[in-house]
PDB file of C-alpha atoms in Angstrom:
ATOM      1  CA  MET A 425      -0.363  -0.158  -0.056  1.00 75.00           C
ATOM      2  CA  ALA A 426       1.575   3.400  -1.411  1.00 91.00           C
ATOM      3  CA  GLN A 427       1.452   6.179   1.267  1.00 95.00           C
ATOM      4  CA  ILE A 428       1.287   9.388  -1.035  1.00 95.00           C
ATOM      5  CA  ILE A 429       1.476  13.247  -0.674  1.00 94.00           C
ATOM      6  CA  ILE A 430      -0.114  15.231  -3.266  1.00 93.00           C
ATOM      7  CA  ASP A 431       0.901  18.970  -3.913  1.00 88.00           C
ATOM      8  CA  LYS A 432      -1.819  21.436  -3.377  1.00 83.00           C
ATOM      9  CA  GLN A 433      -0.786  23.650  -5.764  1.00 80.00           C
ATOM     10  CA  ASN A 434      -0.841  21.969  -8.946  1.00 79.00           C
ATOM     11  CA  GLY A 435      -1.973  19.219  -7.887  1.00 85.00           C
ATOM     12  CA  GLU A 436       1.018  16.915  -9.083  1.00 85.00           C
ATOM     13  CA  LEU A 437       3.018  13.339  -6.996  1.00 93.00           C
ATOM     14  CA  ALA A 438       5.253  15.650  -4.674  1.00 94.00           C
ATOM     15  CA  PHE A 439       6.287  12.652  -2.337  1.00 97.00           C
ATOM     16  CA  ARG A 440       5.384   8.485  -2.065  1.00 97.00           C
ATOM     17  CA  LEU A 441       6.332   5.518   0.007  1.00 98.00           C
ATOM     18  CA  GLU A 442       5.453   1.941  -0.331  1.00 97.00           C
ATOM     19  CA  GLU A 443       6.338  -1.369  -0.209  1.00 96.00           C
ATOM     20  CA  PHE A 444       6.090  -3.455  -2.508  1.00 96.00           C
ATOM     21  CA  ASN A 445       5.614  -7.679  -3.396  1.00 95.00           C
ATOM     22  CA  GLY A 446       6.753  -8.312  -7.615  1.00 94.00           C
ATOM     23  CA  LEU A 447       7.441  -6.014  -9.685  1.00 95.00           C
ATOM     24  CA  ASN A 448       4.501  -5.580 -11.873  1.00 94.00           C
ATOM     25  CA  GLN A 449       4.939  -1.443 -11.701  1.00 94.00           C
ATOM     26  CA  PHE A 450       8.702  -1.768 -13.010  1.00 96.00           C
ATOM     27  CA  ASP A 451       8.154  -4.241 -16.114  1.00 94.00           C
ATOM     28  CA  HIS A 452       7.826  -2.025 -18.710  1.00 94.00           C
ATOM     29  CA  LEU A 453       9.727   0.826 -19.965  1.00 91.00           C
ATOM     30  CA  GLN A 454       8.875   4.398 -17.867  1.00 90.00           C
ATOM     31  CA  ARG A 455       9.467   8.163 -17.376  1.00 91.00           C
ATOM     32  CA  ARG A 456       8.835   9.487 -14.343  1.00 93.00           C
ATOM     33  CA  ASN A 457       8.736  13.376 -14.155  1.00 92.00           C
ATOM     34  CA  TYR A 458      10.131  12.778  -9.816  1.00 94.00           C
ATOM     35  CA  TYR A 459      12.841  11.088  -8.490  1.00 96.00           C
ATOM     36  CA  SER A 460      12.416   7.262  -8.316  1.00 97.00           C
ATOM     37  CA  ILE A 461      14.590   5.399  -5.054  1.00 98.00           C
ATOM     38  CA  VAL A 462      14.293   1.207  -5.182  1.00 97.00           C
ATOM     39  CA  LEU A 463      16.002  -0.881  -2.407  1.00 97.00           C
ATOM     40  CA  LEU A 464      14.651  -4.013  -4.450  1.00 96.00           C
ATOM     41  CA  CYS A 465      15.650  -7.260  -2.936  1.00 93.00           C
ATOM     42  CA  GLY A 466      15.801 -10.695  -4.978  1.00 90.00           C
ATOM     43  CA  ILE A 467      17.575 -13.541  -6.540  1.00 91.00           C
ATOM     44  CA  SER A 468      18.405 -12.161  -9.600  1.00 94.00           C
ATOM     45  CA  TYR A 469      16.128  -9.534 -11.238  1.00 95.00           C
ATOM     46  CA  GLU A 470      17.134  -7.770 -15.173  1.00 96.00           C
ATOM     47  CA  LEU A 471      17.578  -3.794 -14.158  1.00 96.00           C
ATOM     48  CA  SER A 472      17.304  -1.718 -17.911  1.00 95.00           C
ATOM     49  CA  VAL A 473      18.400   2.294 -17.259  1.00 93.00           C
ATOM     50  CA  ASP A 474      19.056   4.764 -20.342  1.00 87.00           C
ATOM     51  CA  PHE A 475      18.218   1.710 -22.582  1.00 79.00           C
ATOM     52  CA  GLN A 476      21.870  -0.401 -21.136  1.00 87.00           C
ATOM     53  CA  SER A 477      20.955  -3.750 -18.986  1.00 90.00           C
ATOM     54  CA  PHE A 478      22.407  -5.248 -15.498  1.00 93.00           C
ATOM     55  CA  GLU A 479      21.871  -8.623 -14.049  1.00 93.00           C
ATOM     56  CA  LEU A 480      21.407  -7.938 -10.682  1.00 94.00           C
ATOM     57  CA  GLN A 481      20.727 -10.088  -7.385  1.00 93.00           C
ATOM     58  CA  GLY A 482      20.411  -9.746  -3.485  1.00 93.00           C
ATOM     59  CA  ASN A 483      20.074  -6.392  -2.051  1.00 95.00           C
ATOM     60  CA  GLN A 484      19.919  -2.820  -4.749  1.00 96.00           C
ATOM     61  CA  MET A 485      19.660  -0.027  -4.387  1.00 97.00           C
ATOM     62  CA  ILE A 486      18.368   2.003  -7.414  1.00 97.00           C
ATOM     63  CA  CYS A 487      18.385   5.925  -8.213  1.00 97.00           C
ATOM     64  CA  LEU A 488      16.679   7.899 -10.875  1.00 96.00           C
ATOM     65  CA  ALA A 489      15.854  10.578 -11.952  1.00 94.00           C
ATOM     66  CA  PRO A 490      13.384  12.576 -13.361  1.00 94.00           C
ATOM     67  CA  TYR A 491      12.714  10.913 -16.712  1.00 94.00           C
ATOM     68  CA  GLN A 492      15.078   8.747 -17.106  1.00 93.00           C
ATOM     69  CA  PRO A 493      13.910   5.186 -18.569  1.00 93.00           C
ATOM     70  CA  PHE A 494      13.862   1.878 -17.193  1.00 95.00           C
ATOM     71  CA  MET A 495      12.372  -1.092 -16.323  1.00 96.00           C
ATOM     72  CA  ILE A 496      13.032  -4.104 -13.952  1.00 97.00           C
ATOM     73  CA  ARG A 497      11.857  -8.051 -14.806  1.00 96.00           C
ATOM     74  CA  SER A 498      12.804 -11.112 -13.000  1.00 95.00           C
ATOM     75  CA  GLU A 499      10.758 -14.611 -12.991  1.00 91.00           C
ATOM     76  CA  GLU A 500      12.073 -15.188  -9.676  1.00 90.00           C
ATOM     77  CA  LYS A 501       9.901 -13.371  -6.472  1.00 90.00           C
ATOM     78  CA  CYS A 502      11.197 -10.117  -5.321  1.00 93.00           C
ATOM     79  CA  HIS A 503       9.915  -6.799  -2.976  1.00 95.00           C
ATOM     80  CA  GLY A 504      11.803  -4.045  -1.674  1.00 96.00           C
ATOM     81  CA  TYR A 505      10.327  -0.214  -1.196  1.00 97.00           C
ATOM     82  CA  LEU A 506      10.213   2.711  -3.122  1.00 98.00           C
ATOM     83  CA  LEU A 507      10.698   6.032  -2.776  1.00 98.00           C
ATOM     84  CA  ASN A 508       9.605   8.836  -4.924  1.00 97.00           C
ATOM     85  CA  PHE A 509       9.928  12.894  -4.556  1.00 96.00           C
ATOM     86  CA  HIS A 510       9.455  15.627  -7.283  1.00 94.00           C
ATOM     87  CA  PRO A 511      12.045  18.356  -7.790  1.00 91.00           C
ATOM     88  CA  ASP A 512       9.919  20.424  -5.239  1.00 89.00           C
ATOM     89  CA  PHE A 513       9.069  18.591  -2.790  1.00 93.00           C
ATOM     90  CA  PHE A 514      12.880  18.729  -2.242  1.00 92.00           C
ATOM     91  CA  CYS A 515      15.727  20.617  -4.633  1.00 86.00           C
ATOM     92  CA  THR A 516      18.706  18.022  -5.206  1.00 88.00           C
ATOM     93  CA  HIS A 517      20.615  20.653  -6.971  1.00 80.00           C
ATOM     94  CA  ARG A 518      19.982  23.069  -3.937  1.00 79.00           C
ATOM     95  CA  HIS A 519      21.694  21.430  -1.507  1.00 79.00           C
ATOM     96  CA  GLN A 520      24.418  20.134  -3.479  1.00 80.00           C
ATOM     97  CA  ASN A 521      26.645  21.737  -1.212  1.00 76.00           C
ATOM     98  CA  GLU A 522      25.638  19.192   1.641  1.00 80.00           C
ATOM     99  CA  ILE A 523      24.662  16.195  -0.123  1.00 87.00           C
ATOM    100  CA  GLU A 524      26.318  15.398  -3.406  1.00 85.00           C
ATOM    101  CA  THR A 525      23.617  13.478  -5.088  1.00 91.00           C
ATOM    102  CA  GLU A 526      23.501  15.565  -8.379  1.00 89.00           C
ATOM    103  CA  GLY A 527      26.123  13.435 -11.003  1.00 88.00           C
ATOM    104  CA  PHE A 528      26.719  10.610  -8.069  1.00 92.00           C
ATOM    105  CA  LEU A 529      23.259   9.195  -7.141  1.00 94.00           C
ATOM    106  CA  PHE A 530      21.825  10.253 -10.305  1.00 94.00           C
ATOM    107  CA  ASN A 531      22.698  11.777 -13.559  1.00 90.00           C
ATOM    108  CA  ASN A 532      25.924  10.107 -12.827  1.00 90.00           C
ATOM    109  CA  PHE A 533      27.126  10.367 -16.831  1.00 87.00           C
ATOM    110  CA  HIS A 534      29.913   7.631 -16.393  1.00 87.00           C
ATOM    111  CA  GLY A 535      28.489   5.727 -13.139  1.00 86.00           C
ATOM    112  CA  LEU A 536      26.140   3.172 -12.540  1.00 89.00           C
ATOM    113  CA  PRO A 537      22.511   3.470 -11.341  1.00 93.00           C
ATOM    114  CA  TYR A 538      23.383   1.022  -8.490  1.00 95.00           C
ATOM    115  CA  PHE A 539      25.024  -0.098  -5.709  1.00 95.00           C
ATOM    116  CA  THR A 540      24.622  -3.163  -3.457  1.00 94.00           C
ATOM    117  CA  VAL A 541      23.617  -2.647   0.192  1.00 95.00           C
ATOM    118  CA  ASN A 542      25.028  -5.169   2.434  1.00 87.00           C
ATOM    119  CA  GLU A 543      22.766  -3.584   5.771  1.00 82.00           C
ATOM    120  CA  GLN A 544      19.513  -3.218   4.644  1.00 88.00           C
ATOM    121  CA  SER A 545      18.394  -2.172   8.409  1.00 91.00           C
ATOM    122  CA  LEU A 546      19.543   1.529   9.005  1.00 93.00           C
ATOM    123  CA  PHE A 547      17.282   2.565   5.643  1.00 96.00           C
ATOM    124  CA  LEU A 548      14.841   0.189   6.864  1.00 96.00           C
ATOM    125  CA  ASN A 549      15.201   2.261  10.005  1.00 96.00           C
ATOM    126  CA  LEU A 550      14.623   5.221   7.992  1.00 97.00           C
ATOM    127  CA  ILE A 551      11.881   4.236   5.678  1.00 97.00           C
ATOM    128  CA  ASP A 552      10.208   3.387   9.176  1.00 97.00           C
ATOM    129  CA  GLN A 553      10.326   6.090  10.258  1.00 97.00           C
ATOM    130  CA  ILE A 554       9.128   7.669   7.165  1.00 97.00           C
ATOM    131  CA  SER A 555       5.987   5.908   7.011  1.00 97.00           C
ATOM    132  CA  LYS A 556       4.997   6.935  10.459  1.00 96.00           C
ATOM    133  CA  GLU A 557       5.654  10.662  10.355  1.00 96.00           C
ATOM    134  CA  MET A 558       2.934  10.676   6.201  1.00 95.00           C
ATOM    135  CA  ASP A 559       0.418   8.775   9.349  1.00 93.00           C
ATOM    136  CA  LYS A 560       0.312  11.762  11.085  1.00 87.00           C
ATOM    137  CA  ASP A 561      -1.406  15.664  10.100  1.00 81.00           C
ATOM    138  CA  SER A 562       1.265  17.540  12.070  1.00 84.00           C
ATOM    139  CA  ILE A 563       2.599  20.753  11.760  1.00 89.00           C
ATOM    140  CA  ALA A 564       5.963  20.689   9.652  1.00 91.00           C
ATOM    141  CA  GLN A 565       5.010  18.159   8.655  1.00 92.00           C
ATOM    142  CA  HIS A 566       7.146  18.309   5.370  1.00 93.00           C
ATOM    143  CA  GLU A 567      10.329  19.640   6.913  1.00 95.00           C
ATOM    144  CA  VAL A 568      10.369  16.479   8.972  1.00 96.00           C
ATOM    145  CA  LEU A 569      10.013  14.083   5.521  1.00 96.00           C
ATOM    146  CA  VAL A 570      12.940  16.393   3.976  1.00 96.00           C
ATOM    147  CA  ALA A 571      15.347  16.032   7.235  1.00 96.00           C
ATOM    148  CA  PHE A 572      15.083  12.453   6.691  1.00 97.00           C
ATOM    149  CA  LEU A 573      15.172  12.057   3.150  1.00 97.00           C
ATOM    150  CA  LYS A 574      18.165  14.111   3.364  1.00 96.00           C
ATOM    151  CA  VAL A 575      19.698  11.644   6.114  1.00 96.00           C
ATOM    152  CA  PHE A 576      18.225   8.853   3.610  1.00 97.00           C
ATOM    153  CA  LEU A 577      19.998  10.650   0.441  1.00 97.00           C
ATOM    154  CA  ILE A 578      22.780  11.074   2.477  1.00 96.00           C
ATOM    155  CA  GLU A 579      23.778   7.422   3.858  1.00 96.00           C
ATOM    156  CA  ALA A 580      22.597   7.127   0.114  1.00 96.00           C
ATOM    157  CA  VAL A 581      26.166   8.302  -1.078  1.00 95.00           C
ATOM    158  CA  ARG A 582      28.616   6.923   1.458  1.00 94.00           C
ATOM    159  CA  HIS A 583      26.840   3.446   0.345  1.00 94.00           C
ATOM    160  CA  LYS A 584      27.666   4.095  -2.827  1.00 95.00           C
ATOM    161  CA  LYS A 585      31.050   5.413  -2.984  1.00 92.00           C
ATOM    162  CA  GLN A 586      32.205   2.273  -0.644  1.00 90.00           C
ATOM    163  CA  PHE A 587      30.590   0.001  -3.748  1.00 90.00           C
ATOM    164  CA  ASP A 588      32.283   2.173  -6.343  1.00 85.00           C
ATOM    165  CA  GLN A 589      35.575   1.821  -4.383  1.00 81.00           C
ATOM    166  CA  GLN A 590      35.294  -1.945  -4.504  1.00 77.00           C
ATOM    167  CA  LEU A 591      34.287  -1.634  -7.864  1.00 71.00           C
ATOM    168  CA  THR A 592      37.224   0.591  -9.181  1.00 62.00           C
ATOM    169  CA  PRO A 593      40.699  -1.550 -10.449  1.00 57.00           C
ATOM    170  CA  ARG A 594      43.341  -1.109  -8.052  1.00 52.00           C
ATOM    171  CA  THR A 595      45.928  -1.457 -10.873  1.00 52.00           C
ATOM    172  CA  SER A 596      46.387   1.440 -13.307  1.00 62.00           C
ATOM    173  CA  ASP A 597      47.375   0.550 -17.016  1.00 78.00           C
ATOM    174  CA  SER A 598      46.975   1.909 -20.244  1.00 87.00           C
ATOM    175  CA  LYS A 599      43.255   1.356 -21.304  1.00 88.00           C
ATOM    176  CA  THR A 600      42.498   2.655 -17.377  1.00 88.00           C
ATOM    177  CA  GLU A 601      43.827   5.930 -18.342  1.00 90.00           C
ATOM    178  CA  ILE A 602      42.250   5.866 -21.713  1.00 94.00           C
ATOM    179  CA  LEU A 603      38.892   6.157 -20.413  1.00 93.00           C
ATOM    180  CA  GLN A 604      39.517   8.645 -17.396  1.00 91.00           C
ATOM    181  CA  ASN A 605      41.458  10.966 -19.725  1.00 94.00           C
ATOM    182  CA  LEU A 606      37.879  10.769 -21.979  1.00 96.00           C
ATOM    183  CA  VAL A 607      35.875  10.852 -18.771  1.00 94.00           C
ATOM    184  CA  ASP A 608      37.618  14.128 -18.059  1.00 94.00           C
ATOM    185  CA  ALA A 609      38.194  15.223 -21.500  1.00 96.00           C
ATOM    186  CA  ILE A 610      33.973  14.881 -21.661  1.00 96.00           C
ATOM    187  CA  GLU A 611      33.432  17.158 -18.966  1.00 95.00           C
ATOM    188  CA  SER A 612      36.697  20.042 -20.014  1.00 96.00           C
ATOM    189  CA  ASN A 613      34.651  19.659 -24.035  1.00 97.00           C
ATOM    190  CA  TYR A 614      31.310  18.491 -23.271  1.00 97.00           C
ATOM    191  CA  CYS A 615      30.025  21.911 -24.769  1.00 97.00           C
ATOM    192  CA  LYS A 616      31.959  21.798 -28.099  1.00 96.00           C
ATOM    193  CA  LEU A 617      33.347  18.471 -28.592  1.00 97.00           C
ATOM    194  CA  HIS A 618      30.170  16.002 -29.613  1.00 97.00           C
ATOM    195  CA  SER A 619      31.305  13.098 -31.142  1.00 97.00           C
ATOM    196  CA  PRO A 620      33.111  10.280 -30.709  1.00 97.00           C
ATOM    197  CA  GLN A 621      35.983  11.286 -33.021  1.00 97.00           C
ATOM    198  CA  GLU A 622      36.888  14.309 -31.898  1.00 97.00           C
ATOM    199  CA  TYR A 623      37.031  13.257 -28.307  1.00 97.00           C
ATOM    200  CA  ALA A 624      39.678  10.080 -30.025  1.00 97.00           C
ATOM    201  CA  ASP A 625      41.166  12.593 -31.885  1.00 97.00           C
ATOM    202  CA  GLU A 626      41.986  14.990 -28.233  1.00 95.00           C
ATOM    203  CA  LEU A 627      43.584  11.223 -26.756  1.00 96.00           C
ATOM    204  CA  CYS A 628      44.945  10.277 -30.271  1.00 96.00           C
ATOM    205  CA  VAL A 629      44.027   6.993 -30.330  1.00 96.00           C
ATOM    206  CA  SER A 630      41.350   5.460 -32.529  1.00 96.00           C
ATOM    207  CA  PRO A 631      37.853   5.505 -31.823  1.00 96.00           C
ATOM    208  CA  LYS A 632      37.605   1.963 -32.467  1.00 96.00           C
ATOM    209  CA  THR A 633      39.614   1.586 -29.321  1.00 95.00           C
ATOM    210  CA  LEU A 634      37.832   4.019 -27.340  1.00 96.00           C
ATOM    211  CA  ALA A 635      34.446   2.446 -28.410  1.00 96.00           C
ATOM    212  CA  GLY A 636      36.099  -0.774 -26.514  1.00 95.00           C
ATOM    213  CA  ILE A 637      37.430   0.660 -23.700  1.00 94.00           C
ATOM    214  CA  VAL A 638      33.853   2.064 -22.948  1.00 93.00           C
ATOM    215  CA  LYS A 639      32.279  -0.827 -23.163  1.00 91.00           C
ATOM    216  CA  LYS A 640      34.165  -3.038 -21.297  1.00 88.00           C
ATOM    217  CA  TYR A 641      34.661  -0.732 -18.327  1.00 86.00           C
ATOM    218  CA  LEU A 642      31.522   1.289 -18.511  1.00 86.00           C
ATOM    219  CA  ASN A 643      28.811  -0.963 -20.579  1.00 84.00           C
ATOM    220  CA  GLN A 644      28.577   2.151 -23.215  1.00 89.00           C
ATOM    221  CA  THR A 645      28.572   3.776 -26.462  1.00 93.00           C
ATOM    222  CA  THR A 646      31.462   6.605 -26.776  1.00 96.00           C
ATOM    223  CA  SER A 647      28.450   8.351 -28.167  1.00 96.00           C
ATOM    224  CA  SER A 648      25.699   7.899 -24.845  1.00 93.00           C
ATOM    225  CA  LEU A 649      28.813   8.412 -22.601  1.00 94.00           C
ATOM    226  CA  ILE A 650      29.266  12.456 -24.298  1.00 97.00           C
ATOM    227  CA  SER A 651      24.955  12.289 -25.053  1.00 96.00           C
ATOM    228  CA  ASN A 652      24.955  11.729 -21.563  1.00 93.00           C
ATOM    229  CA  ARG A 653      27.461  14.410 -20.286  1.00 95.00           C
ATOM    230  CA  ILE A 654      25.265  17.241 -22.988  1.00 97.00           C
ATOM    231  CA  ILE A 655      21.689  15.774 -21.336  1.00 95.00           C
ATOM    232  CA  ILE A 656      22.306  15.700 -17.875  1.00 93.00           C
ATOM    233  CA  GLU A 657      24.111  20.026 -18.086  1.00 95.00           C
ATOM    234  CA  ALA A 658      21.362  20.403 -20.662  1.00 96.00           C
ATOM    235  CA  LYS A 659      19.198  19.154 -17.473  1.00 93.00           C
ATOM    236  CA  ARG A 660      20.496  21.416 -14.789  1.00 90.00           C
ATOM    237  CA  GLU A 661      20.542  24.528 -16.852  1.00 93.00           C
ATOM    238  CA  LEU A 662      16.233  24.372 -17.846  1.00 93.00           C
ATOM    239  CA  TYR A 663      15.767  22.867 -13.652  1.00 88.00           C
ATOM    240  CA  LEU A 664      17.441  25.996 -12.445  1.00 87.00           C
ATOM    241  CA  THR A 665      17.987  28.829 -14.298  1.00 90.00           C
ATOM    242  CA  SER A 666      14.411  30.188 -17.061  1.00 90.00           C
ATOM    243  CA  LYS A 667      17.398  30.486 -20.382  1.00 94.00           C
ATOM    244  CA  PRO A 668      15.357  30.624 -23.428  1.00 95.00           C
ATOM    245  CA  VAL A 669      15.562  26.822 -24.963  1.00 96.00           C
ATOM    246  CA  LYS A 670      17.699  28.615 -27.262  1.00 97.00           C
ATOM    247  CA  GLN A 671      20.346  30.104 -24.972  1.00 97.00           C
ATOM    248  CA  VAL A 672      20.705  26.552 -23.677  1.00 97.00           C
ATOM    249  CA  ALA A 673      20.817  24.793 -26.865  1.00 98.00           C
ATOM    250  CA  ALA A 674      24.263  27.528 -27.849  1.00 98.00           C
ATOM    251  CA  PHE A 675      25.381  27.488 -24.529  1.00 97.00           C
ATOM    252  CA  LEU A 676      25.710  23.519 -25.064  1.00 98.00           C
ATOM    253  CA  GLY A 677      27.359  23.836 -28.530  1.00 97.00           C
ATOM    254  CA  TYR A 678      24.530  23.550 -30.921  1.00 97.00           C
ATOM    255  CA  ASP A 679      23.663  26.138 -33.379  1.00 96.00           C
ATOM    256  CA  ASP A 680      20.887  24.978 -34.314  1.00 96.00           C
ATOM    257  CA  GLU A 681      17.955  25.068 -31.490  1.00 97.00           C
ATOM    258  CA  PHE A 682      15.051  22.568 -33.391  1.00 97.00           C
ATOM    259  CA  TYR A 683      18.058  19.848 -33.724  1.00 97.00           C
ATOM    260  CA  PHE A 684      18.962  20.065 -30.118  1.00 98.00           C
ATOM    261  CA  SER A 685      15.715  20.065 -28.988  1.00 98.00           C
ATOM    262  CA  ARG A 686      14.599  17.266 -30.983  1.00 97.00           C
ATOM    263  CA  PHE A 687      18.023  15.603 -29.198  1.00 97.00           C
ATOM    264  CA  PHE A 688      17.164  16.770 -26.181  1.00 97.00           C
ATOM    265  CA  LYS A 689      13.533  14.835 -26.869  1.00 96.00           C
ATOM    266  CA  LYS A 690      14.814  11.102 -28.049  1.00 94.00           C
ATOM    267  CA  LYS A 691      17.484  10.699 -25.222  1.00 93.00           C
ATOM    268  CA  VAL A 692      14.819  12.178 -22.187  1.00 93.00           C
ATOM    269  CA  GLY A 693      11.225  11.130 -23.949  1.00 92.00           C
ATOM    270  CA  VAL A 694       9.469  14.695 -23.901  1.00 94.00           C
ATOM    271  CA  SER A 695      10.765  18.661 -25.295  1.00 96.00           C
ATOM    272  CA  PRO A 696      12.794  20.461 -22.915  1.00 96.00           C
ATOM    273  CA  ASP A 697       9.583  23.006 -22.546  1.00 95.00           C
ATOM    274  CA  ILE A 698       7.742  19.853 -21.724  1.00 94.00           C
ATOM    275  CA  TYR A 699      11.102  18.836 -19.287  1.00 94.00           C
ATOM    276  CA  ARG A 700      10.837  23.029 -17.811  1.00 93.00           C
ATOM    277  CA  LYS A 701       7.707  22.731 -17.290  1.00 91.00           C
ATOM    278  CA  THR A 702       6.839  19.765 -15.323  1.00 90.00           C
ATOM    279  CA  VAL A 703      10.354  19.282 -13.511  1.00 88.00           C
ATOM    280  CA  GLY A 704      12.743  22.947 -13.848  1.00 74.00           C
ATOM    281  CA  PHE A 705      12.592  25.229 -10.199  1.00 65.00           C
ATOM    282  CA  ALA A 706      12.091  28.369 -12.960  1.00 58.00           C
ATOM    283  CA  LYS A 707       9.470  26.874 -14.532  1.00 54.00           C
ATOM    284  CA  LEU A 708       6.766  29.420 -12.948  1.00 47.00           C
ATOM    285  CA  GLU A 709       9.536  32.211 -14.646  1.00 48.00           C
ATOM    286  CA  SER A 710       9.201  31.111 -17.812  1.00 43.00           C
ATOM    287  CA  ASN A 711       5.328  30.668 -17.728  1.00 42.00           C
TER     288      ASN A 711
END
């Protein structure tokens, strides 16, 4: 049974907590205009995020940004908890200095959208406190729930950092160095360099070599790695500012606003205008 808080101003979902048994609600591709955190326990299951597939088992926490396409399927019995919150309820960007969620838990263009949870007890205790608070009709409920959510996200960041450290290769070789150089190059040049060939030239390697390394270590294509970073910045600009789409496109190195809008819609599933109207913090200014 789900516990839901609706935004009284616009009638949209603000905050939601649900315990689930089975994956019926996740077994088809979907995009939601709010953040989703799935604490999932199962023998084995398949997670699809951004059209990449991951074979998972045991206890995992899956962290999904607004409009990020995902699906979870399994032939085994699975259960867990689903936590949703809209950016209007809690703005991760505004709390970025306190909690390193953006670019790490959410919108991590070169990392994994999940991590293994070895100890569930802390998260389950927080979920229990959130559930009890949602049952109340007390003053300052929003502030209390935000406080619980911040603690939940902080613990998630801590656990994911430990998980990522376990995955990081202990020895450095030429391939991992090239991968790190690529990530650094994308971070420095995504507003002006958009093609795998340009980054291959920048790193003095062949596009084929670059593609093989990205596939091996990140299970992505070089093109998707580049475009994912561009989309993250586009979302941030649409989310936090009231800049016209044309100006956002130009900032990201696209002279053609309509080409950029098509690119954004293909990756996100909605147009830049729709994204801003349903998610963006600056949506009131843009109306």
